[in-house]
Coordinates of C-alpha atoms and ligand atoms in Angstrom, one line a residue:
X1192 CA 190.8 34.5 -69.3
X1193 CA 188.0 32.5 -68.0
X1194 CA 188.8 29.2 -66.5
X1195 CA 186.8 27.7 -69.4
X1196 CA 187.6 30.1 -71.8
X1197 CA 189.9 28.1 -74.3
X1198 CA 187.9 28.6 -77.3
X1199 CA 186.6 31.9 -76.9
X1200 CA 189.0 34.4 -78.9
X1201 CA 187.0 37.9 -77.0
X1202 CA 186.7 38.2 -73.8
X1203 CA 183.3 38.8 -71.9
X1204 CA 181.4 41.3 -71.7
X1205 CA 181.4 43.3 -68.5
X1206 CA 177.1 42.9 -68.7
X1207 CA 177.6 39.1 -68.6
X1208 CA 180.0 38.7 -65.8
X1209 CA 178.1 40.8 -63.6
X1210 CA 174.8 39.0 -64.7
X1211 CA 176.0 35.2 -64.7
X1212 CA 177.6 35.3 -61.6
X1213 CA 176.6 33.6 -58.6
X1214 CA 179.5 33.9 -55.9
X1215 CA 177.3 36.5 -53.7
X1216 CA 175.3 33.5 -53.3
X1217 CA 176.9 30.2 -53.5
X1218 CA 179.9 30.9 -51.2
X1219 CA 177.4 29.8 -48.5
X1220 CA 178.2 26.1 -50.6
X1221 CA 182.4 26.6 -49.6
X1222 CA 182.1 24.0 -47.0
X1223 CA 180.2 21.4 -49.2
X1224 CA 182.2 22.2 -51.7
X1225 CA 185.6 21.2 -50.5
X1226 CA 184.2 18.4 -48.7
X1227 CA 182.5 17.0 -52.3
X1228 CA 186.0 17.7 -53.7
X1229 CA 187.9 16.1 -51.0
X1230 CA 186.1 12.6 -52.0
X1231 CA 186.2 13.2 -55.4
X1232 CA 190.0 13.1 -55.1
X1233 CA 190.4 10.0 -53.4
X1234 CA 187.4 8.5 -55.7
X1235 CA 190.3 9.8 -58.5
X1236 CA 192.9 8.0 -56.7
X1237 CA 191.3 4.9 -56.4
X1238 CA 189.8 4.6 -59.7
X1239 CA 194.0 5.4 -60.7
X1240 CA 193.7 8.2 -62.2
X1241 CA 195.6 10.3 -60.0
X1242 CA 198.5 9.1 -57.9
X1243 CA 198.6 9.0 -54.1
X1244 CA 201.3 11.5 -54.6
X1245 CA 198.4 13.9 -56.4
X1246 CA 195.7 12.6 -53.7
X1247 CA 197.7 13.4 -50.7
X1248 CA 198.6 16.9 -52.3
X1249 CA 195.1 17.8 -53.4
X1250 CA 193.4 16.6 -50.2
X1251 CA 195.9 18.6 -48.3
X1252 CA 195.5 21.9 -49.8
X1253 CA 191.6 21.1 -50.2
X1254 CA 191.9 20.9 -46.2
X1255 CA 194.2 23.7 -45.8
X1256 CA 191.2 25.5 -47.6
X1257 CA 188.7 24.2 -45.3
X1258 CA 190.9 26.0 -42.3
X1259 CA 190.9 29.4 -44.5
X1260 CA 187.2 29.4 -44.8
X1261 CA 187.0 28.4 -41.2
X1262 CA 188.9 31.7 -40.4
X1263 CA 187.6 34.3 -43.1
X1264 CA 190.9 33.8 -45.1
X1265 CA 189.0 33.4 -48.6
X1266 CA 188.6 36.1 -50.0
X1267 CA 185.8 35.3 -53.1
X1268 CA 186.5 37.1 -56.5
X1269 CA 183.6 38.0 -58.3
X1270 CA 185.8 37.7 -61.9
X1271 CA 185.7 33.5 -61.2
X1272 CA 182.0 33.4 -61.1
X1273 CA 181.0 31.0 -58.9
X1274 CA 182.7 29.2 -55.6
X1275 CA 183.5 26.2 -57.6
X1276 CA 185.6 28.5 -60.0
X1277 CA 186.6 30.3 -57.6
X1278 CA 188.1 27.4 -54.6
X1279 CA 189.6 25.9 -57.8
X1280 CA 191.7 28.8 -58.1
X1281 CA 192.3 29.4 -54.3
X1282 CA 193.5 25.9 -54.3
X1283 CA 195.8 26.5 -57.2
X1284 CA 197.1 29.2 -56.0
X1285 CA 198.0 26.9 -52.8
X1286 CA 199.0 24.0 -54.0
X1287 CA 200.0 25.1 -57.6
X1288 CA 199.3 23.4 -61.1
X1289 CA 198.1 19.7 -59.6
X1290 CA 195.5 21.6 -58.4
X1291 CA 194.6 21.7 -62.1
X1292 CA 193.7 17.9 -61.7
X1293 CA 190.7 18.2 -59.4
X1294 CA 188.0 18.5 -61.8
X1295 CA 189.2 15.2 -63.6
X1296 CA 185.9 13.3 -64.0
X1297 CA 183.8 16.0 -63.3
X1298 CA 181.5 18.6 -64.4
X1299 CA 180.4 21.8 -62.3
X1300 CA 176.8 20.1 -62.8
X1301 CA 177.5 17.1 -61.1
X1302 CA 179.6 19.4 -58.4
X1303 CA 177.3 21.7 -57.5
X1304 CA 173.9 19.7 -57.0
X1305 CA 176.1 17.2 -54.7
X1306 CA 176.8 20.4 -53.0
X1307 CA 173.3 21.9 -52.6
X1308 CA 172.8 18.1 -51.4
X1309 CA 174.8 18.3 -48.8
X1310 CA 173.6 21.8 -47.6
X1311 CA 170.4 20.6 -47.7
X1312 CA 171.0 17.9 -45.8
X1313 CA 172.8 19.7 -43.0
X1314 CA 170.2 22.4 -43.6
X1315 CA 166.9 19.8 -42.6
X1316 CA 169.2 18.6 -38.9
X1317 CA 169.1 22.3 -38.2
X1318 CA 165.5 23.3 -38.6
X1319 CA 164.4 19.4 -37.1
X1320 CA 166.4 20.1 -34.0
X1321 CA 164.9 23.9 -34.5
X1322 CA 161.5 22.5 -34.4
X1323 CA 162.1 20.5 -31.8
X1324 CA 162.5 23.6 -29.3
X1325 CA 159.6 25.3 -30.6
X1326 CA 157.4 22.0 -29.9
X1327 CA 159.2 21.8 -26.5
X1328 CA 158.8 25.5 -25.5
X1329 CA 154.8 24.5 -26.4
X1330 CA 154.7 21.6 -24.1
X1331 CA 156.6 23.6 -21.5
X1332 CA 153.7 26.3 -21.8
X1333 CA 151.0 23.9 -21.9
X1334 CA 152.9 22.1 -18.6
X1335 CA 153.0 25.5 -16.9
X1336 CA 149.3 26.6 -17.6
X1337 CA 147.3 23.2 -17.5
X1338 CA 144.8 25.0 -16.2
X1339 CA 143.6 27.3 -18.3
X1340 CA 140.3 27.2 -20.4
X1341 CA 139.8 28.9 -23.7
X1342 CA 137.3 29.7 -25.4
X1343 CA 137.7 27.6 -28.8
X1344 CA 136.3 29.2 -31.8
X1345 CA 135.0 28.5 -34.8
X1346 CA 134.1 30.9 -37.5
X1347 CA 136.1 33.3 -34.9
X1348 CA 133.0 33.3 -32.6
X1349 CA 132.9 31.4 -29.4
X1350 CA 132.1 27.7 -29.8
X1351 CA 132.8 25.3 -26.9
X1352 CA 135.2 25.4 -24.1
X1353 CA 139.0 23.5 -25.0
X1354 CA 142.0 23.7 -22.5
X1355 CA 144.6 26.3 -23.6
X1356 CA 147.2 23.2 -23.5
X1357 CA 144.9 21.3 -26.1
X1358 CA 145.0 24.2 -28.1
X1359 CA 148.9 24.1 -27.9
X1360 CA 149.7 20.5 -28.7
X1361 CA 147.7 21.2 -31.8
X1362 CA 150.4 23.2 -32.8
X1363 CA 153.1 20.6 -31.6
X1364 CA 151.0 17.6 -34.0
X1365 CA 151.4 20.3 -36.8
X1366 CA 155.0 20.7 -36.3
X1367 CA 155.5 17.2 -36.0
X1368 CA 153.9 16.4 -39.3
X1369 CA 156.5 19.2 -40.3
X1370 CA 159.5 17.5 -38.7
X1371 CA 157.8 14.3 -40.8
X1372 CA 158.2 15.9 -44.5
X1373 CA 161.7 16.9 -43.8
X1374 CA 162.9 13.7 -42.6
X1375 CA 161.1 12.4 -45.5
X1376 CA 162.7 14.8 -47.6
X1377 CA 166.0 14.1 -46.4
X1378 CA 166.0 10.4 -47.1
X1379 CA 165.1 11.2 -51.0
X1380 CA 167.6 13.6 -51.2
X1381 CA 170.5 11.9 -49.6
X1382 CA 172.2 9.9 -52.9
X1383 CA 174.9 11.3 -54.8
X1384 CA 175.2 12.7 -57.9
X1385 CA 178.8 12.8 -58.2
X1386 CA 180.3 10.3 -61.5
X1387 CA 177.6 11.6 -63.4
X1388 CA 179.6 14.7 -65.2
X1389 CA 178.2 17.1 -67.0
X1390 CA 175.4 15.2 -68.6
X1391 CA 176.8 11.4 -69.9
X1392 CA 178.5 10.1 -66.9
X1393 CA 181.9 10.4 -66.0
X1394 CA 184.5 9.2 -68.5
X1395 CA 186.4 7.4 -65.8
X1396 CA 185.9 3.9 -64.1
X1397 CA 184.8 5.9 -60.6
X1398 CA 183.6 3.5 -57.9
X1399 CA 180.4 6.2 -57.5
X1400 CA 179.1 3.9 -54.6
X1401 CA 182.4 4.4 -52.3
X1402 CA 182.2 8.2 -53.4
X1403 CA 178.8 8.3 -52.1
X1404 CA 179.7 6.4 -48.8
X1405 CA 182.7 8.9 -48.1
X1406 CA 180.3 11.7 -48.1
X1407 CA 177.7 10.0 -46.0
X1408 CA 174.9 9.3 -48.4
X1409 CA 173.0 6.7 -48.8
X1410 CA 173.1 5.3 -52.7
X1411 CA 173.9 7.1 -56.2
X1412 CA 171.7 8.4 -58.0
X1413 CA 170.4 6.2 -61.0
X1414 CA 170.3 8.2 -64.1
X1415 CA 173.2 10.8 -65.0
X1416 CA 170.7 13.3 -66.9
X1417 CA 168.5 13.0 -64.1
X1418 CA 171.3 13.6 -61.8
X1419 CA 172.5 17.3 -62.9
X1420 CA 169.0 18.6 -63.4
X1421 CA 166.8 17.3 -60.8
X1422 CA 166.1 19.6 -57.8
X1423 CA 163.2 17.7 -57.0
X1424 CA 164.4 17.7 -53.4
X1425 CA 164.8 21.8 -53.4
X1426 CA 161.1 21.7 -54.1
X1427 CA 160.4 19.3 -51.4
X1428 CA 162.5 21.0 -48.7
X1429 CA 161.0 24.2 -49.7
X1430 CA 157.4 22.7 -49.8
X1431 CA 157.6 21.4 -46.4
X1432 CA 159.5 24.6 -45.1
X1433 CA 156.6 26.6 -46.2
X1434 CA 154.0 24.5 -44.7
X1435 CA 155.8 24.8 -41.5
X1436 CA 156.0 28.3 -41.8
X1437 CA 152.2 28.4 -42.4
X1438 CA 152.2 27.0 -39.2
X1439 CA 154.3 29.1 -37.5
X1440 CA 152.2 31.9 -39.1
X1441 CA 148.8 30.5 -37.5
X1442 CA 149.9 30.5 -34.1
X1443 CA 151.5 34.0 -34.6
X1444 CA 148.2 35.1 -35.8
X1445 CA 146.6 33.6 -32.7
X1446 CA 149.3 35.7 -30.5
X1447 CA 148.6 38.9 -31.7
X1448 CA 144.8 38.4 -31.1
X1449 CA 145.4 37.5 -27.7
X1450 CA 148.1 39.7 -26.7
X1451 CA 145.0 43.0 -28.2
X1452 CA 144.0 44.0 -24.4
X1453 CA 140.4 43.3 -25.9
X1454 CA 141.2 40.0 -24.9
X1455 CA 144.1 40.0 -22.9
X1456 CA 144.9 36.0 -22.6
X1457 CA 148.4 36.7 -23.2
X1458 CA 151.1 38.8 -22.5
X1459 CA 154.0 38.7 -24.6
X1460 CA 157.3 39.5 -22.6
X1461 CA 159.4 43.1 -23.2
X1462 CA 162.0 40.8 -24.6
X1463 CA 159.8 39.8 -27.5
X1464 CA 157.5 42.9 -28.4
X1465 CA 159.0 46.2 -29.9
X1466 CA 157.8 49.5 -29.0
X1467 CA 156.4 52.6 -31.5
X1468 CA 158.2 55.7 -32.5
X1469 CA 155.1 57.8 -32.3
X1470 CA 152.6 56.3 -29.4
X1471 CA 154.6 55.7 -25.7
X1472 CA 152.0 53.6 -25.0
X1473 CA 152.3 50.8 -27.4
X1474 CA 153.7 47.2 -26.9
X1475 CA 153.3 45.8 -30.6
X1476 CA 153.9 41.5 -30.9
X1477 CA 156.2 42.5 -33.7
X1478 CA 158.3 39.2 -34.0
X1479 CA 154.8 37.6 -34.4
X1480 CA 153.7 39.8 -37.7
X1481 CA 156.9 39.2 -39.1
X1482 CA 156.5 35.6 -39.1
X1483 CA 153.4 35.8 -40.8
X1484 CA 154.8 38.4 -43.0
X1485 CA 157.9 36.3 -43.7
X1486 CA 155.9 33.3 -44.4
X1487 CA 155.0 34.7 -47.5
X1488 CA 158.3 34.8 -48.8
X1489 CA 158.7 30.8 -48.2
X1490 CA 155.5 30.2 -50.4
X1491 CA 157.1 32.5 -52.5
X1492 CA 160.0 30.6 -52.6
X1493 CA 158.3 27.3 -53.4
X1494 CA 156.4 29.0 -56.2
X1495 CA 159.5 30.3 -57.6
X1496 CA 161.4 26.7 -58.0
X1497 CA 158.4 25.0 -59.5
X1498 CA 158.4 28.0 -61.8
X1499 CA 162.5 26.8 -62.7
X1500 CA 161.9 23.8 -63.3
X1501 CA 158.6 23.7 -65.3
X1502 CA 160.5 24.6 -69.0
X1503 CA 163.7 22.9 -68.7
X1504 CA 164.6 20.0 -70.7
X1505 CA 167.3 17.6 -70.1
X1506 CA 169.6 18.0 -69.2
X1507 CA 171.4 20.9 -67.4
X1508 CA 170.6 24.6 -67.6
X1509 CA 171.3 27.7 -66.1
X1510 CA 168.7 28.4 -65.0
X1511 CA 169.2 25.7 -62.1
X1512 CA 171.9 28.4 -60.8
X1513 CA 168.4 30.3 -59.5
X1514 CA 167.8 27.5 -57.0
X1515 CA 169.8 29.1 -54.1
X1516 CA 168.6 32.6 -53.3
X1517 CA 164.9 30.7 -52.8
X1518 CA 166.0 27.7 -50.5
X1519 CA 168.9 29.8 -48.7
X1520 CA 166.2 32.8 -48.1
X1521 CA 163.4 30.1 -46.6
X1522 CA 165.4 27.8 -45.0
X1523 CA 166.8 31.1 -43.5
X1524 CA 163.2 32.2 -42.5
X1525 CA 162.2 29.4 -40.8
X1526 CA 165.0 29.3 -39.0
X1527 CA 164.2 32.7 -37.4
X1528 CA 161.0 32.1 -36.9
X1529 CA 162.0 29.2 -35.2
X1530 CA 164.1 30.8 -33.2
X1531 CA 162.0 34.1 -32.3
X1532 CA 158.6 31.8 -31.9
X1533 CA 160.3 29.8 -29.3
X1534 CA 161.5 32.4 -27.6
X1535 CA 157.9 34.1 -27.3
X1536 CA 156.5 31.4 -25.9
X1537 CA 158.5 30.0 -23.4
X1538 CA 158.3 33.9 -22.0
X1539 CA 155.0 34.2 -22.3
X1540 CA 152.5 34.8 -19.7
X1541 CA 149.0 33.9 -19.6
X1542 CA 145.9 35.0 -18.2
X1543 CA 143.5 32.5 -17.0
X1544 CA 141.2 34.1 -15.7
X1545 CA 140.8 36.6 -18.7
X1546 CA 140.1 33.5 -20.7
X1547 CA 137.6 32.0 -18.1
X1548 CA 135.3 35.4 -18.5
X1549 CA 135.4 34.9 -22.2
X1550 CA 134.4 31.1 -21.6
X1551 CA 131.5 32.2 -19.4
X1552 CA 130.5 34.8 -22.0
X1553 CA 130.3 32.9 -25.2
X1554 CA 127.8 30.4 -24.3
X1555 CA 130.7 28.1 -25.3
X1556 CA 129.1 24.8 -23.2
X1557 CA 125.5 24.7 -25.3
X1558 CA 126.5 21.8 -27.2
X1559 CA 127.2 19.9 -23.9
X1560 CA 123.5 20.9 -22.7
X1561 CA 121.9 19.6 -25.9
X1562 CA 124.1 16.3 -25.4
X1563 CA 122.5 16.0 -22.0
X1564 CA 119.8 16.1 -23.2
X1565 CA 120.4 13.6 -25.7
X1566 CA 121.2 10.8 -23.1
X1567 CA 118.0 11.9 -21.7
X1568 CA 116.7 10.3 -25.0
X1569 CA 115.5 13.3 -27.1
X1570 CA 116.7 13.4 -30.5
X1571 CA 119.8 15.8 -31.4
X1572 CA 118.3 18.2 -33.8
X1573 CA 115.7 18.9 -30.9
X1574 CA 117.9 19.0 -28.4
X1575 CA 119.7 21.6 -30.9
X1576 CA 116.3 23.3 -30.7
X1577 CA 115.5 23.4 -26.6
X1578 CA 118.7 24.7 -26.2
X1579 CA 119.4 27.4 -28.8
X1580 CA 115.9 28.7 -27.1
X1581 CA 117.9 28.7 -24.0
X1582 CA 120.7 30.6 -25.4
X1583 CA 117.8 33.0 -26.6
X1584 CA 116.4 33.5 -23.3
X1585 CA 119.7 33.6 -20.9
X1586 CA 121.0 36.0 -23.7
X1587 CA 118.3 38.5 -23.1
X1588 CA 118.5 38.4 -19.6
X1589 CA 122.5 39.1 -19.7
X1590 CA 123.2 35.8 -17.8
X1591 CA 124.5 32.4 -18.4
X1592 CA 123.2 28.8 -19.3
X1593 CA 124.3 28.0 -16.3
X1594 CA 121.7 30.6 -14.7
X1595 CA 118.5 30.0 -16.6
X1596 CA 115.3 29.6 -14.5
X1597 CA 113.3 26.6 -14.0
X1598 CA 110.7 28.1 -15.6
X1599 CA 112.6 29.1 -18.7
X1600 CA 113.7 25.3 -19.2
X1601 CA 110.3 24.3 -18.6
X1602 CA 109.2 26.5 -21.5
X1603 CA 111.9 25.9 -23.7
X1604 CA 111.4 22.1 -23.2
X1605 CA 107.7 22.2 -23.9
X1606 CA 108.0 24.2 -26.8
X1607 CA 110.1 21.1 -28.5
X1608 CA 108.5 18.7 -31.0
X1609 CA 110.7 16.1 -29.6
X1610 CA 107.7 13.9 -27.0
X1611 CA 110.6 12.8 -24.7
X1612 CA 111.7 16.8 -24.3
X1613 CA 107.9 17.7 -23.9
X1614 CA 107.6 15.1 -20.6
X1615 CA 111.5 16.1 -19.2
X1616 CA 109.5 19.6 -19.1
X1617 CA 107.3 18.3 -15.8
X1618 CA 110.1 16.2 -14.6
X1619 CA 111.1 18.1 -11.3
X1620 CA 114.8 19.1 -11.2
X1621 CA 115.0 19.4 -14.6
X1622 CA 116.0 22.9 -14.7
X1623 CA 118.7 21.6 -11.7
X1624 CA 120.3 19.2 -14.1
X1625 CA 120.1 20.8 -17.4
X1626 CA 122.3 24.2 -15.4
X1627 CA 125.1 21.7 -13.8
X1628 CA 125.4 20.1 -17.5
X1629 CA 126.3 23.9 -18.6
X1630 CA 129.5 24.2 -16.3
X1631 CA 132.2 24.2 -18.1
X1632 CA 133.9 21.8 -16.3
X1633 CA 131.5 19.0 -16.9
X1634 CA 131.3 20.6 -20.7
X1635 CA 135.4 19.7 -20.9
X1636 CA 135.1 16.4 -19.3
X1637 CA 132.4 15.2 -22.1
X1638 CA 134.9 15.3 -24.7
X1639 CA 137.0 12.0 -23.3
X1640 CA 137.5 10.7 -26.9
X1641 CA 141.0 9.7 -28.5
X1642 CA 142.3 13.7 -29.6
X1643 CA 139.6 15.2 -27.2
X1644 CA 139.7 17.9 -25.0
X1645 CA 138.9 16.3 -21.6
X1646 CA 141.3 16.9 -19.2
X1647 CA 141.8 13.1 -18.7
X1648 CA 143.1 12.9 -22.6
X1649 CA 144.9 16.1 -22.5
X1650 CA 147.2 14.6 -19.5
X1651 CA 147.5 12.0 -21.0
X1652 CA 148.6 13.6 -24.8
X1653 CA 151.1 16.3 -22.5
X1654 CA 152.6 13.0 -20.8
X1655 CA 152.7 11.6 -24.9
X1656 CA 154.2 14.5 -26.0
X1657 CA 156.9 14.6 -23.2
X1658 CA 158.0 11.2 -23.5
X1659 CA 158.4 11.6 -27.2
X1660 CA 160.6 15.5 -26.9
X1661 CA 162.6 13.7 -23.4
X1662 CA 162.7 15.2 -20.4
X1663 CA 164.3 18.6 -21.6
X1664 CA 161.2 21.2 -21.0
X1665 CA 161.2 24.6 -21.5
X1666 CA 162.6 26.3 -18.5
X1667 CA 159.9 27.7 -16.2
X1668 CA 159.4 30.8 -18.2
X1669 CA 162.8 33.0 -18.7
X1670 CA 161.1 36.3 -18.2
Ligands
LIG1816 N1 176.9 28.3 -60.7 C1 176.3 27.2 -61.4 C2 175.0 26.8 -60.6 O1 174.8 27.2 -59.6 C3 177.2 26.1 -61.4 C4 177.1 25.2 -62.5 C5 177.4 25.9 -63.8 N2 177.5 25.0 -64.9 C6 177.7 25.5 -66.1 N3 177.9 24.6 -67.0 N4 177.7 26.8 -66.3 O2 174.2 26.1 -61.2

């Protein structure tokens, strides 16, 4: 007999137990559980309801329980459904028929989302202290290869010379904008839904607000219907977990195009690429594709709760029992990829000079040229002009901006319809000036704006950054 089955005569069929169950799943809640249940008791025994006699029995056992989980002493029953149904029984079968008290004033609905709550919660100071390794492991990287110049791309074609820590601590803004939505998460989700029953409200006088306070949250929710049926904060968690993972999933793309010899900035370490059956030779960035891979299963996930929630009318419904497998399997995910990301990058090592050919090769300080010129007082769209002629000209000769001839400047510079570029053409050591404004060097140190890529404002963000993660850098690569 079912633990709600009073006014069924039949029992169930076999189909339906195995279909409505949900303890393959929601045993990860046991924890929450029997801490939600703990408080519940004493808000029992406070409201007088229970006596201290029943509170001090009920908490006892609920904690003996707590030691059993602890230790892999529970053994779940799929025939009771769900954890709730089945650490009811457990606890009965501890403590014996009080034990039939504890859900006085309480419905599974109010139970289980106070549960998923407090997973959550505990779930979000995981992955932020997660995240902050990964951002760490970025800055240590960044620390370690200050040097190092990459080609930055647009359109995945050379565009203008950036640091290779710039590039990183774009990565660390985008996680903290990540650490940002699950704080902000967390504070919406942290009230308590427990005294609103199954739908109504409890039928008790429960002081909600001390309830609340035992378990560590910060208010009650407001409206009992709301309170069983909203998993607002599943889709929020699962919103910004995706969006981290999209993250994640960027830079892993990045790795595996720098770790293809073709380019060769990057080596990932042995301990973080996998080999092939088939080929001897290969060294594949596998934890990398995976992360992209498993991205797709977060977005998945947050697709699959808004698709729960979008028919359901107040108040509770079953269907709210699908809420787990998508938030478990993400928060799982990111996790990992927190995890395996870090790993990769505080082991990996770079090659600097590999980036500095593809620098020189992409004509990557042009737009620093055409500013030059600019100061020299010709108009940008001609500069534009003069110097994609440049491009032109060093590009058919196989050689640099930063080797064009006097006489190709000249050219270039008379061609223009810009009057001030015309008389720069017979100003002598023009050619002289325009080639030093093509180093790359001089090219970085242009971009001294707030967020630029001078090496004066990347310092000075690295310094930012460490102050903000403290002191505790990524070891000198663990290789
Ligand atoms: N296993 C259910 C869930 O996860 C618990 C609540 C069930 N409530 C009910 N009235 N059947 O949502």
């Amino acid at each position: 007999m079912q633990r709600w089955g009073g006014r069924f005569t039949g029992g169930t069929d076999e189909r339906v137990i195995d279909f409505t169950r949900s303890i393959e799943i929601d045993a990860a809640l046991a924890a929450d559980d029997i801490e939600g249940s703990i408080a519940h008791v004493r808000g029992l025994g406070r409201a007088g309801v229970l006596t201290a006699d029943e509170v001090a029995a009920l908490v006892a056992g609920l904690e003996g329980l707590a030691i059993d989980l602890e230790a892999g002493r529970i053994d779940w029953d799929p025939a009771l459904e769900d954890v709730h149904m089945n650490l009811e029984a457990a606890l009965e079968a501890r403590i014996g028929p009080v034990a039939r008290k504890l859900h006085t004033g309480r419905s599974r609905n109010d139970q289980v989302t106070t549960d998923l709550r407090l997973w959550t919660r505990r779930a979000i100071d995981r992955l932020d202290a997660a995240i902050l390794e990964m951002e760490r492991a970025l800055v240590g990287l960044a620390e370690r290869e200050g040097e190092a110049i990459l080609p930055g791309t647009t359109h995945i074609q050379p565009a203008q010379p950036v640091l290779f820590a710039h590039h990183l601590l774009a990565y660390v803004e985008m996680l903290e904008r990540d650490r940002g939505r699950l704080a902000d998460a967390r504070r919406r989700l942290n009230v308590s839904p427990l005294g609103s029953g199954a739908l109504a409200g409890a039928g008790y006088p429960l002081d909600r607000e001390a309830t609340a306070a035992d378990l560590g949250f910060e208010g009650v929710t407001a409206n009992s219907m709301d309170a069983v049926s909203d998993r607002d904060f599943v889709v929020e968690v699962l919103a910004a977990v995706a969006l981290a993972m999209v993250h994640l999933s960027r830079f892993a793309e990045e790795i595996t195009w720098w770790s293809n010899p073709v380019f060769g900035f990057v080596r990932v370490a042995d301990a973080f690429s996998t080999g092939s059956s088939m080929m001897p030779n290969k060294r594949n960035p596998d934890p990398a594709e995976l992360v992209r891979g498993r991205a797709a299963r977060t977005i998945g996930a947050l697709t699959t709760m808004l698709g729960i929630l979008k028919g359901l009318p107040l108040a509770y419904q079953r269907d709210l029992q699908e809420d787990k497998p998508p938030l478990f399997g993400a928060v799982g995910v990111l996790e990992g990829s927190l995890g395996v990301m870090t790993g990769l990058v505080e082991t990996l090592s770079v090659d600097a000079a590999r980036m500095r050919t593809a620098v020189d090769e992409g004509f990557t300080t042009a737009t620093a040229v055409a500013d030059t010129l600019v100061r020299r007082g010709v108009a940008f769209r001609s500069a534009h002009h003069v110097v994609g002629a440049l491009v032109a000209a060093a590009e058919a000769r196989g050689v640099g901006l930063d080797a064009v001839t006097d006489v190709e400047v000249a050219a270039a510079l008379r061609a223009s319809d810009d009057e001030v570029a015309r008389s720069l053409a017979d100003e002598p050591g023009a050619g002289e000036a325009l080639r030093g404004s093509a180093s790359i060097d001089a090219a970085l140190a242009l971009a001294d704006v707030i967020g630029g890529t001078a090496p004066v404002r990347v310092r000075a963000a690295l310094e930012a950054a460490r102050d903000r993660l403290g002191a505790a850098g990524a070891p000198a690569a663990r290789r």
